[in-house]
């Protein structure tokens, strides 16, 4: 593997090639050793990766789930070291709960989804990093009232609706607010009879 060496006699080899080394036997005769050396590379890749919380990034057989710089020692098919450095960023997954109220006829919007009725609504969105963002809205829709009253009184008397007091024949509309803050319209058809 790269970084290792192979020796023949007094010679040391570290690169791929065919080498001839002339040596002498113990009897003083020449001996030629031919070395066909292959040096396999050692890899040290660096990976920058991003995942969402709850996901796993796997290098070799090791799974990583938290933000950090992780070093994994592997082996190539030739048995040489392969050191992988992983710079992992784990982005959060959000789960948000909201309690909201609106009046009948109004809408409540979450990420392009529009809700108009009482209930618990779950909206699945994505963060800018592509991770889940789950918004649960407990929505209460309060009623809006539209009441009509037909009233007859005698001249000299008055009839009140909310803060308004009426003493003459006519049709009057009074806009009021419920205890929940919603508009309510009371239409008064008042007839004043002479005394």
Short mmCIF file of N, CA and C in Angstrom, two decimals:
data_model
loop_
_atom_site.label_atom_id
_atom_site.label_comp_id
_atom_site.label_asym_id
_atom_site.label_seq_id
_atom_site.Cartn_x
_atom_site.Cartn_y
_atom_site.Cartn_z
N UNK A 1 0.85 -1.19 0.00
CA UNK A 1 0.00 0.00 0.00
C UNK A 1 0.90 1.25 0.00
N UNK A 2 0.38 2.33 -0.55
CA UNK A 2 1.14 3.58 -0.57
C UNK A 2 1.54 3.94 0.85
N UNK A 3 2.80 4.38 0.99
CA UNK A 3 3.31 4.72 2.31
C UNK A 3 4.13 3.59 2.91
N UNK A 4 3.98 2.38 2.36
CA UNK A 4 4.78 1.25 2.83
C UNK A 4 5.97 1.07 1.88
N UNK A 5 6.92 0.20 2.25
CA UNK A 5 8.09 -0.05 1.40
C UNK A 5 8.35 -1.55 1.34
N UNK A 6 9.10 -1.93 0.31
CA UNK A 6 9.46 -3.34 0.13
C UNK A 6 10.96 -3.40 -0.12
N UNK A 7 11.65 -4.22 0.65
CA UNK A 7 13.12 -4.28 0.53
C UNK A 7 13.59 -5.56 -0.14
N UNK A 8 14.59 -5.41 -0.98
CA UNK A 8 15.30 -6.54 -1.59
C UNK A 8 16.79 -6.27 -1.38
N UNK A 9 17.44 -7.10 -0.60
CA UNK A 9 18.84 -6.86 -0.27
C UNK A 9 18.96 -5.54 0.46
N UNK A 10 19.85 -4.70 -0.08
CA UNK A 10 20.04 -3.37 0.52
C UNK A 10 19.15 -2.31 -0.11
N UNK A 11 18.33 -2.71 -1.08
CA UNK A 11 17.47 -1.75 -1.80
C UNK A 11 16.07 -1.74 -1.20
N UNK A 12 15.49 -0.53 -1.15
CA UNK A 12 14.13 -0.35 -0.63
C UNK A 12 13.31 0.33 -1.72
N UNK A 13 12.13 -0.22 -2.00
CA UNK A 13 11.28 0.29 -3.09
C UNK A 13 9.93 0.74 -2.52
N UNK A 14 9.43 1.87 -3.06
CA UNK A 14 8.17 2.44 -2.57
C UNK A 14 7.20 2.79 -3.69
N UNK A 15 7.63 2.59 -4.95
CA UNK A 15 6.77 2.96 -6.08
C UNK A 15 6.57 1.77 -7.01
N UNK A 16 5.43 1.78 -7.72
CA UNK A 16 5.12 0.73 -8.67
C UNK A 16 6.21 0.67 -9.75
N UNK A 17 6.64 -0.56 -10.07
CA UNK A 17 7.64 -0.72 -11.14
C UNK A 17 8.25 -2.10 -11.12
N UNK A 18 9.12 -2.38 -12.11
CA UNK A 18 9.86 -3.64 -12.17
C UNK A 18 11.32 -3.29 -11.88
N UNK A 19 11.87 -3.93 -10.86
CA UNK A 19 13.21 -3.59 -10.39
C UNK A 19 14.08 -4.84 -10.41
N UNK A 20 15.32 -4.66 -10.87
CA UNK A 20 16.29 -5.75 -10.82
C UNK A 20 17.35 -5.40 -9.78
N UNK A 21 17.61 -6.34 -8.89
CA UNK A 21 18.61 -6.11 -7.85
C UNK A 21 19.66 -7.22 -7.96
N UNK A 22 20.91 -6.80 -8.19
CA UNK A 22 22.01 -7.74 -8.28
C UNK A 22 22.55 -7.97 -6.89
N UNK A 23 22.56 -9.26 -6.54
CA UNK A 23 23.02 -9.63 -5.21
C UNK A 23 24.09 -10.73 -5.34
N UNK A 24 24.71 -11.06 -4.28
CA UNK A 24 25.77 -12.07 -4.29
C UNK A 24 25.39 -13.18 -3.32
N UNK A 25 25.54 -14.42 -3.77
CA UNK A 25 25.24 -15.55 -2.90
C UNK A 25 26.34 -15.66 -1.86
N UNK A 26 26.16 -16.56 -0.89
CA UNK A 26 27.19 -16.75 0.13
C UNK A 26 28.47 -17.36 -0.44
N UNK A 27 28.32 -17.91 -1.69
CA UNK A 27 29.49 -18.50 -2.34
C UNK A 27 30.17 -17.49 -3.25
N UNK A 28 29.67 -16.26 -3.30
CA UNK A 28 30.28 -15.21 -4.10
C UNK A 28 29.77 -15.16 -5.53
N UNK A 29 28.69 -15.84 -5.81
CA UNK A 29 28.13 -15.84 -7.18
C UNK A 29 27.05 -14.78 -7.30
N UNK A 30 26.89 -14.28 -8.52
CA UNK A 30 25.86 -13.27 -8.77
C UNK A 30 24.48 -13.90 -8.72
N UNK A 31 23.56 -13.16 -8.16
CA UNK A 31 22.14 -13.54 -8.16
C UNK A 31 21.34 -12.30 -8.54
N UNK A 32 20.40 -12.49 -9.43
CA UNK A 32 19.55 -11.37 -9.84
C UNK A 32 18.14 -11.61 -9.32
N UNK A 33 17.66 -10.66 -8.54
CA UNK A 33 16.27 -10.71 -8.06
C UNK A 33 15.50 -9.66 -8.83
N UNK A 34 14.45 -10.12 -9.54
CA UNK A 34 13.59 -9.20 -10.28
C UNK A 34 12.31 -9.01 -9.48
N UNK A 35 12.02 -7.78 -9.15
CA UNK A 35 10.82 -7.44 -8.36
C UNK A 35 9.83 -6.71 -9.23
N UNK A 36 8.62 -7.26 -9.35
CA UNK A 36 7.51 -6.58 -10.04
C UNK A 36 6.60 -6.05 -8.93
N UNK A 37 6.76 -4.80 -8.60
CA UNK A 37 6.08 -4.21 -7.44
C UNK A 37 4.88 -3.36 -7.88
N UNK A 38 3.74 -3.60 -7.26
CA UNK A 38 2.55 -2.77 -7.47
C UNK A 38 2.22 -2.08 -6.15
N UNK A 39 2.16 -0.76 -6.20
CA UNK A 39 1.81 0.02 -5.01
C UNK A 39 0.38 0.53 -5.20
N UNK A 40 -0.49 0.03 -4.33
CA UNK A 40 -1.89 0.43 -4.39
C UNK A 40 -2.09 1.73 -3.61
N UNK A 41 -2.98 2.59 -4.11
CA UNK A 41 -3.18 3.88 -3.44
C UNK A 41 -3.91 3.73 -2.10
N UNK A 42 -3.64 4.68 -1.23
CA UNK A 42 -4.37 4.85 0.02
C UNK A 42 -5.25 6.07 -0.17
N UNK A 43 -6.53 5.93 0.13
CA UNK A 43 -7.47 7.03 -0.11
C UNK A 43 -7.78 7.77 1.19
N UNK A 44 -7.97 9.07 1.07
CA UNK A 44 -8.35 9.88 2.23
C UNK A 44 -9.34 10.95 1.77
N UNK A 45 -10.53 10.51 1.31
CA UNK A 45 -11.51 11.50 0.84
C UNK A 45 -12.17 12.25 2.00
N UNK A 46 -12.55 13.49 1.71
CA UNK A 46 -13.31 14.30 2.66
C UNK A 46 -14.70 14.52 2.07
N UNK A 47 -15.71 14.32 2.89
CA UNK A 47 -17.09 14.46 2.44
C UNK A 47 -17.78 15.48 3.34
N UNK A 48 -18.47 16.43 2.72
CA UNK A 48 -19.33 17.36 3.45
C UNK A 48 -20.77 16.95 3.13
N UNK A 49 -21.54 16.63 4.16
CA UNK A 49 -22.91 16.16 3.94
C UNK A 49 -23.87 16.82 4.91
N UNK A 50 -25.14 16.87 4.48
CA UNK A 50 -26.20 17.44 5.30
C UNK A 50 -27.36 16.45 5.32
N UNK A 51 -27.92 16.23 6.52
CA UNK A 51 -29.09 15.38 6.67
C UNK A 51 -30.07 16.06 7.62
N UNK A 52 -31.27 15.50 7.69
CA UNK A 52 -32.27 15.99 8.63
C UNK A 52 -32.24 15.15 9.89
N UNK A 53 -32.60 15.75 11.01
CA UNK A 53 -32.66 15.03 12.28
C UNK A 53 -33.54 13.80 12.11
N UNK A 54 -33.04 12.67 12.58
CA UNK A 54 -33.77 11.42 12.44
C UNK A 54 -33.25 10.58 11.29
N UNK A 55 -32.49 11.19 10.37
CA UNK A 55 -31.88 10.46 9.26
C UNK A 55 -30.49 9.99 9.66
N UNK A 56 -29.91 9.10 8.86
CA UNK A 56 -28.58 8.56 9.12
C UNK A 56 -27.74 8.69 7.86
N UNK A 57 -26.48 9.10 8.03
CA UNK A 57 -25.53 9.13 6.92
C UNK A 57 -24.53 8.00 7.16
N UNK A 58 -24.40 7.10 6.20
CA UNK A 58 -23.58 5.91 6.38
C UNK A 58 -22.29 6.00 5.57
N UNK A 59 -21.18 5.70 6.26
CA UNK A 59 -19.86 5.58 5.62
C UNK A 59 -19.39 4.16 5.92
N UNK A 60 -19.25 3.35 4.87
CA UNK A 60 -18.91 1.95 5.09
C UNK A 60 -20.07 1.27 5.78
N UNK A 61 -19.84 0.77 6.98
CA UNK A 61 -20.92 0.14 7.75
C UNK A 61 -21.28 0.97 8.99
N UNK A 62 -20.72 2.16 9.09
CA UNK A 62 -20.96 3.02 10.25
C UNK A 62 -21.96 4.11 9.89
N UNK A 63 -23.01 4.24 10.72
CA UNK A 63 -24.01 5.28 10.50
C UNK A 63 -23.81 6.43 11.46
N UNK A 64 -23.94 7.66 10.94
CA UNK A 64 -23.77 8.86 11.76
C UNK A 64 -25.08 9.64 11.77
N UNK A 65 -25.44 10.14 12.96
CA UNK A 65 -26.73 10.82 13.12
C UNK A 65 -26.63 12.19 13.77
N UNK A 66 -25.41 12.62 14.14
CA UNK A 66 -25.26 13.91 14.81
C UNK A 66 -24.24 14.78 14.09
N UNK A 67 -24.37 16.08 14.26
CA UNK A 67 -23.46 17.03 13.65
C UNK A 67 -22.05 16.83 14.20
N UNK A 68 -21.06 16.87 13.31
CA UNK A 68 -19.67 16.73 13.75
C UNK A 68 -18.77 16.33 12.59
N UNK A 69 -17.48 16.24 12.90
CA UNK A 69 -16.50 15.75 11.93
C UNK A 69 -16.12 14.34 12.38
N UNK A 70 -16.39 13.37 11.51
CA UNK A 70 -16.22 11.96 11.83
C UNK A 70 -15.19 11.32 10.90
N UNK A 71 -14.32 10.51 11.47
CA UNK A 71 -13.30 9.81 10.70
C UNK A 71 -13.61 8.32 10.74
N UNK A 72 -13.67 7.72 9.55
CA UNK A 72 -13.97 6.29 9.43
C UNK A 72 -12.81 5.61 8.72
N UNK A 73 -12.25 4.58 9.33
CA UNK A 73 -11.17 3.80 8.73
C UNK A 73 -11.77 2.61 8.00
N UNK A 74 -11.51 2.56 6.69
CA UNK A 74 -11.98 1.46 5.86
C UNK A 74 -10.78 0.82 5.18
N UNK A 75 -11.03 -0.24 4.39
CA UNK A 75 -9.98 -0.85 3.60
C UNK A 75 -10.44 -0.95 2.16
N UNK A 76 -9.49 -0.71 1.24
CA UNK A 76 -9.79 -0.88 -0.17
C UNK A 76 -9.85 -2.37 -0.47
N UNK A 77 -10.23 -2.72 -1.71
CA UNK A 77 -10.27 -4.14 -2.09
C UNK A 77 -8.88 -4.75 -2.08
N UNK A 78 -7.83 -3.92 -2.18
CA UNK A 78 -6.47 -4.42 -2.12
C UNK A 78 -5.95 -4.52 -0.69
N UNK A 79 -6.79 -4.15 0.30
CA UNK A 79 -6.38 -4.24 1.69
C UNK A 79 -5.66 -3.02 2.21
N UNK A 80 -5.71 -1.93 1.47
CA UNK A 80 -5.03 -0.69 1.90
C UNK A 80 -6.02 0.21 2.65
N UNK A 81 -5.45 1.07 3.50
CA UNK A 81 -6.29 1.97 4.28
C UNK A 81 -7.02 2.96 3.38
N UNK A 82 -8.22 3.25 3.79
CA UNK A 82 -9.02 4.30 3.17
C UNK A 82 -9.64 5.05 4.33
N UNK A 83 -9.18 6.25 4.56
CA UNK A 83 -9.64 7.05 5.70
C UNK A 83 -10.60 8.12 5.18
N UNK A 84 -11.86 7.99 5.56
CA UNK A 84 -12.89 8.91 5.09
C UNK A 84 -13.20 9.89 6.21
N UNK A 85 -13.08 11.19 5.91
CA UNK A 85 -13.42 12.24 6.87
C UNK A 85 -14.76 12.83 6.45
N UNK A 86 -15.72 12.72 7.35
CA UNK A 86 -17.07 13.20 7.09
C UNK A 86 -17.35 14.43 7.94
N UNK A 87 -17.67 15.55 7.27
CA UNK A 87 -18.11 16.77 7.96
C UNK A 87 -19.63 16.81 7.82
N UNK A 88 -20.32 16.37 8.88
CA UNK A 88 -21.76 16.17 8.82
C UNK A 88 -22.51 17.28 9.56
N UNK A 89 -23.52 17.83 8.89
CA UNK A 89 -24.41 18.80 9.51
C UNK A 89 -25.80 18.20 9.57
N UNK A 90 -26.38 18.16 10.77
CA UNK A 90 -27.73 17.63 10.96
C UNK A 90 -28.66 18.80 11.26
N UNK A 91 -29.62 19.01 10.36
CA UNK A 91 -30.57 20.11 10.53
C UNK A 91 -31.80 19.64 11.32
N UNK A 92 -32.38 20.52 12.12
CA UNK A 92 -33.51 20.12 12.96
C UNK A 92 -34.79 19.89 12.16
N UNK A 93 -35.63 19.06 12.72
CA UNK A 93 -37.00 18.85 12.26
C UNK A 93 -37.89 19.52 13.30
N UNK A 94 -38.79 20.37 12.85
CA UNK A 94 -39.61 21.14 13.78
C UNK A 94 -41.01 20.53 13.93
N UNK A 95 -41.52 20.61 15.13
CA UNK A 95 -42.90 20.23 15.41
C UNK A 95 -43.48 21.34 16.28
N UNK A 96 -44.35 22.13 15.67
CA UNK A 96 -44.87 23.33 16.33
C UNK A 96 -46.36 23.16 16.60
N UNK A 97 -46.79 23.49 17.79
CA UNK A 97 -48.21 23.45 18.15
C UNK A 97 -48.75 24.85 18.36
N UNK A 98 -49.86 25.18 17.72
CA UNK A 98 -50.47 26.49 17.84
C UNK A 98 -51.92 26.35 18.28
N UNK A 99 -52.39 27.28 19.09
CA UNK A 99 -53.79 27.36 19.45
C UNK A 99 -54.29 28.72 18.97
N UNK A 100 -55.25 28.70 18.03
CA UNK A 100 -55.70 29.94 17.40
C UNK A 100 -57.22 30.01 17.38
N UNK A 101 -57.72 31.25 17.30
CA UNK A 101 -59.16 31.49 17.18
C UNK A 101 -59.41 32.47 16.05
N UNK A 102 -60.52 32.25 15.34
CA UNK A 102 -60.97 33.18 14.30
C UNK A 102 -62.48 33.28 14.39
N UNK A 103 -63.03 34.24 13.68
CA UNK A 103 -64.47 34.38 13.61
C UNK A 103 -64.98 33.71 12.34
N UNK A 104 -66.21 33.24 12.38
CA UNK A 104 -66.82 32.60 11.22
C UNK A 104 -66.72 33.54 10.02
N UNK A 105 -66.27 32.98 8.89
CA UNK A 105 -66.08 33.79 7.69
C UNK A 105 -64.64 34.19 7.48
N UNK A 106 -63.83 34.10 8.52
CA UNK A 106 -62.40 34.39 8.39
C UNK A 106 -61.65 33.10 8.08
N UNK A 107 -60.38 33.24 7.73
CA UNK A 107 -59.55 32.07 7.43
C UNK A 107 -58.27 32.14 8.25
N UNK A 108 -57.67 30.96 8.46
CA UNK A 108 -56.36 30.88 9.11
C UNK A 108 -55.44 30.11 8.18
N UNK A 109 -54.28 30.69 7.87
CA UNK A 109 -53.39 30.10 6.87
C UNK A 109 -52.07 29.66 7.51
N UNK A 110 -51.63 28.46 7.10
CA UNK A 110 -50.33 27.94 7.52
C UNK A 110 -49.62 27.44 6.26
N UNK A 111 -48.59 28.15 5.85
CA UNK A 111 -47.79 27.70 4.71
C UNK A 111 -48.57 27.44 3.44
N UNK A 112 -49.55 28.25 3.15
CA UNK A 112 -50.33 28.08 1.93
C UNK A 112 -51.58 27.23 2.12
N UNK A 113 -51.73 26.58 3.26
CA UNK A 113 -52.92 25.80 3.56
C UNK A 113 -53.89 26.68 4.35
N UNK A 114 -55.15 26.70 3.92
CA UNK A 114 -56.14 27.59 4.51
C UNK A 114 -57.16 26.76 5.28
N UNK A 115 -57.42 27.18 6.53
CA UNK A 115 -58.38 26.48 7.39
C UNK A 115 -59.49 27.44 7.78
N UNK A 116 -60.72 26.94 7.78
CA UNK A 116 -61.89 27.79 8.04
C UNK A 116 -62.84 27.18 9.07
N UNK A 117 -62.57 25.97 9.56
CA UNK A 117 -63.49 25.32 10.49
C UNK A 117 -62.75 24.89 11.76
N UNK A 118 -63.52 24.74 12.81
CA UNK A 118 -62.97 24.30 14.09
C UNK A 118 -62.39 22.90 13.95
N UNK A 119 -61.21 22.69 14.52
CA UNK A 119 -60.59 21.36 14.48
C UNK A 119 -59.11 21.44 14.78
N UNK A 120 -58.49 20.27 14.80
CA UNK A 120 -57.05 20.18 14.97
C UNK A 120 -56.47 19.82 13.61
N UNK A 121 -55.68 20.72 13.05
CA UNK A 121 -55.18 20.57 11.68
C UNK A 121 -53.67 20.41 11.68
N UNK A 122 -53.20 19.39 10.97
CA UNK A 122 -51.76 19.12 10.87
C UNK A 122 -51.30 19.50 9.47
N UNK A 123 -50.29 20.35 9.41
CA UNK A 123 -49.74 20.80 8.14
C UNK A 123 -48.28 20.38 8.06
N UNK A 124 -47.94 19.64 7.00
CA UNK A 124 -46.55 19.20 6.78
C UNK A 124 -45.87 20.18 5.84
N UNK A 125 -44.84 20.83 6.33
CA UNK A 125 -44.07 21.78 5.54
C UNK A 125 -42.62 21.32 5.48
N UNK A 126 -41.78 22.08 4.79
CA UNK A 126 -40.35 21.79 4.75
C UNK A 126 -39.57 23.04 5.11
N UNK A 127 -38.45 22.84 5.82
CA UNK A 127 -37.57 23.95 6.15
C UNK A 127 -36.76 24.31 4.90
N UNK A 128 -35.96 25.35 4.98
CA UNK A 128 -35.13 25.74 3.84
C UNK A 128 -34.08 24.68 3.53
N UNK A 129 -33.84 23.76 4.47
CA UNK A 129 -32.88 22.69 4.25
C UNK A 129 -33.56 21.40 3.80
N UNK A 130 -34.87 21.46 3.55
CA UNK A 130 -35.59 20.30 3.06
C UNK A 130 -36.03 19.34 4.15
N UNK A 131 -35.98 19.77 5.39
CA UNK A 131 -36.38 18.90 6.51
C UNK A 131 -37.84 19.16 6.87
N UNK A 132 -38.46 18.16 7.48
CA UNK A 132 -39.87 18.28 7.86
C UNK A 132 -40.08 19.37 8.89
N UNK A 133 -41.19 20.05 8.74
CA UNK A 133 -41.65 21.02 9.72
C UNK A 133 -43.14 20.78 9.85
N UNK A 134 -43.54 20.24 10.99
CA UNK A 134 -44.94 19.86 11.21
C UNK A 134 -45.59 20.89 12.12
N UNK A 135 -46.63 21.54 11.60
CA UNK A 135 -47.35 22.55 12.37
C UNK A 135 -48.75 22.01 12.66
N UNK A 136 -49.08 21.90 13.94
CA UNK A 136 -50.41 21.46 14.36
C UNK A 136 -51.15 22.67 14.91
N UNK A 137 -52.29 22.97 14.29
CA UNK A 137 -53.09 24.12 14.71
C UNK A 137 -54.40 23.62 15.32
N UNK A 138 -54.61 23.96 16.59
CA UNK A 138 -55.91 23.72 17.23
C UNK A 138 -56.72 24.99 17.01
N UNK A 139 -57.63 24.93 16.05
CA UNK A 139 -58.37 26.11 15.61
C UNK A 139 -59.80 26.09 16.14
N UNK A 140 -60.20 27.22 16.72
CA UNK A 140 -61.59 27.39 17.16
C UNK A 140 -62.20 28.52 16.34
N UNK A 141 -63.33 28.24 15.70
CA UNK A 141 -64.04 29.24 14.90
C UNK A 141 -65.28 29.67 15.69
N UNK A 142 -65.29 30.95 16.10
CA UNK A 142 -66.41 31.47 16.86
C UNK A 142 -67.51 31.96 15.91
N UNK A 143 -68.76 31.84 16.33
CA UNK A 143 -69.86 32.24 15.43
C UNK A 143 -69.99 33.76 15.32
N UNK A 144 -70.54 34.16 14.18
CA UNK A 144 -70.92 35.54 13.92
C UNK A 144 -72.45 35.54 13.85
N UNK A 145 -73.07 36.46 14.55
CA UNK A 145 -74.54 36.47 14.62
C UNK A 145 -75.11 37.56 13.73
N UNK A 146 -76.26 37.25 13.15
CA UNK A 146 -77.02 38.21 12.35
C UNK A 146 -78.48 38.06 12.80
N UNK A 147 -78.89 38.94 13.69
CA UNK A 147 -80.22 38.84 14.28
C UNK A 147 -81.12 39.94 13.75
N UNK A 148 -82.38 39.57 13.59
CA UNK A 148 -83.41 40.56 13.20
C UNK A 148 -84.41 40.67 14.33
N UNK A 149 -84.76 41.90 14.66
CA UNK A 149 -85.76 42.14 15.70
C UNK A 149 -86.86 43.03 15.13
N UNK A 150 -88.08 42.64 15.36
CA UNK A 150 -89.24 43.47 14.99
C UNK A 150 -89.87 43.90 16.30
N UNK A 151 -89.82 45.22 16.56
CA UNK A 151 -90.26 45.76 17.85
C UNK A 151 -91.28 46.89 17.60
N UNK A 152 -92.27 46.91 18.48
CA UNK A 152 -93.26 48.00 18.47
C UNK A 152 -93.26 48.66 19.84
N UNK A 153 -93.20 50.02 19.83
CA UNK A 153 -93.26 50.77 21.09
C UNK A 153 -94.22 51.95 20.92
N UNK A 154 -94.54 52.57 22.01
CA UNK A 154 -95.39 53.76 21.97
C UNK A 154 -94.52 55.01 21.92
N UNK A 155 -95.06 56.06 21.33
CA UNK A 155 -94.35 57.33 21.24
C UNK A 155 -93.98 57.79 22.65
N UNK A 156 -92.74 58.28 22.79
CA UNK A 156 -92.27 58.73 24.08
C UNK A 156 -91.38 57.68 24.74
N UNK A 157 -91.51 56.43 24.26
CA UNK A 157 -90.65 55.35 24.79
C UNK A 157 -89.42 55.23 23.87
N UNK A 158 -88.50 54.43 24.30
CA UNK A 158 -87.30 54.20 23.48
C UNK A 158 -86.94 52.72 23.53
N UNK A 159 -86.11 52.32 22.56
CA UNK A 159 -85.65 50.92 22.52
C UNK A 159 -84.13 50.93 22.28
N UNK A 160 -83.44 50.19 23.13
CA UNK A 160 -81.98 50.18 23.02
C UNK A 160 -81.44 48.88 22.44
N UNK A 161 -80.42 49.02 21.60
CA UNK A 161 -79.66 47.87 21.06
C UNK A 161 -78.19 48.22 21.26
N UNK A 162 -77.53 47.46 22.14
CA UNK A 162 -76.13 47.78 22.44
C UNK A 162 -76.05 49.15 23.08
N UNK A 163 -75.21 50.03 22.52
CA UNK A 163 -75.07 51.39 23.03
C UNK A 163 -76.01 52.37 22.33
N UNK A 164 -76.78 51.88 21.37
CA UNK A 164 -77.67 52.77 20.60
C UNK A 164 -79.09 52.74 21.17
N UNK A 165 -79.74 53.93 21.17
CA UNK A 165 -81.11 54.06 21.66
C UNK A 165 -81.94 54.65 20.52
N UNK A 166 -83.10 54.01 20.22
CA UNK A 166 -83.93 54.43 19.10
C UNK A 166 -85.31 54.86 19.60
N UNK A 167 -85.83 55.96 19.01
CA UNK A 167 -87.12 56.51 19.44
C UNK A 167 -88.06 56.76 18.27
N UNK A 168 -87.63 56.49 17.04
CA UNK A 168 -88.45 56.77 15.87
C UNK A 168 -88.59 55.52 15.01
N UNK A 169 -89.70 55.47 14.30
CA UNK A 169 -89.94 54.34 13.39
C UNK A 169 -88.83 54.28 12.35
N UNK A 170 -88.36 53.04 12.08
CA UNK A 170 -87.32 52.88 11.07
C UNK A 170 -86.65 51.51 11.19
N UNK A 171 -85.76 51.24 10.23
CA UNK A 171 -84.98 49.99 10.27
C UNK A 171 -83.54 50.41 10.55
N UNK A 172 -82.96 49.85 11.61
CA UNK A 172 -81.64 50.25 12.07
C UNK A 172 -80.71 49.03 12.14
N UNK A 173 -79.51 49.21 11.73
CA UNK A 173 -78.50 48.16 11.86
C UNK A 173 -77.47 48.56 12.89
N UNK A 174 -77.24 47.69 13.85
CA UNK A 174 -76.27 47.97 14.89
C UNK A 174 -75.21 46.87 14.88
N UNK A 175 -73.97 47.28 14.67
CA UNK A 175 -72.86 46.32 14.66
C UNK A 175 -72.32 46.21 16.07
N UNK A 176 -72.31 44.97 16.57
CA UNK A 176 -71.85 44.72 17.93
C UNK A 176 -70.75 43.67 17.89
N UNK A 177 -70.15 43.43 19.05
CA UNK A 177 -69.08 42.44 19.14
C UNK A 177 -69.45 41.40 20.19
N UNK A 178 -69.23 40.11 19.84
CA UNK A 178 -69.53 39.05 20.80
C UNK A 178 -68.43 39.02 21.86
N UNK A 179 -68.62 38.21 22.90
CA UNK A 179 -67.59 38.11 23.93
C UNK A 179 -66.30 37.50 23.37
N UNK A 180 -66.40 36.85 22.19
CA UNK A 180 -65.22 36.27 21.55
C UNK A 180 -64.56 37.23 20.57
N UNK A 181 -65.12 38.46 20.47
CA UNK A 181 -64.52 39.46 19.60
C UNK A 181 -64.99 39.40 18.17
N UNK A 182 -66.07 38.70 17.89
CA UNK A 182 -66.57 38.58 16.51
C UNK A 182 -67.72 39.56 16.28
N UNK A 183 -67.82 40.04 15.05
CA UNK A 183 -68.89 40.97 14.69
C UNK A 183 -70.24 40.28 14.74
N UNK A 184 -71.23 41.02 15.21
CA UNK A 184 -72.62 40.56 15.18
C UNK A 184 -73.47 41.75 14.76
N UNK A 185 -74.39 41.49 13.84
CA UNK A 185 -75.26 42.55 13.34
C UNK A 185 -76.67 42.32 13.87
N UNK A 186 -77.19 43.34 14.52
CA UNK A 186 -78.57 43.31 14.98
C UNK A 186 -79.35 44.30 14.12
N UNK A 187 -80.33 43.78 13.38
CA UNK A 187 -81.17 44.63 12.54
C UNK A 187 -82.50 44.84 13.27
N UNK A 188 -82.78 46.08 13.57
CA UNK A 188 -83.99 46.43 14.32
C UNK A 188 -85.00 47.07 13.38
N UNK A 189 -86.18 46.45 13.30
CA UNK A 189 -87.31 47.04 12.55
C UNK A 189 -88.26 47.60 13.61
N UNK A 190 -88.16 48.92 13.84
CA UNK A 190 -88.87 49.57 14.96
C UNK A 190 -90.08 50.34 14.44
N UNK A 191 -91.19 50.05 15.08
CA UNK A 191 -92.42 50.80 14.79
C UNK A 191 -92.82 51.56 16.05
N UNK A 192 -92.97 52.90 15.93
CA UNK A 192 -93.35 53.72 17.07
C UNK A 192 -94.81 54.15 16.84
N UNK A 193 -95.73 53.69 17.70
CA UNK A 193 -97.16 54.01 17.57
C UNK A 193 -97.45 55.31 18.31
N UNK A 194 -98.31 56.14 17.70
CA UNK A 194 -98.64 57.42 18.38
C UNK A 194 -99.47 57.17 19.64
N UNK A 195 -99.31 58.09 20.55
CA UNK A 195 -100.08 58.05 21.79
C UNK A 195 -101.31 58.88 21.58
#
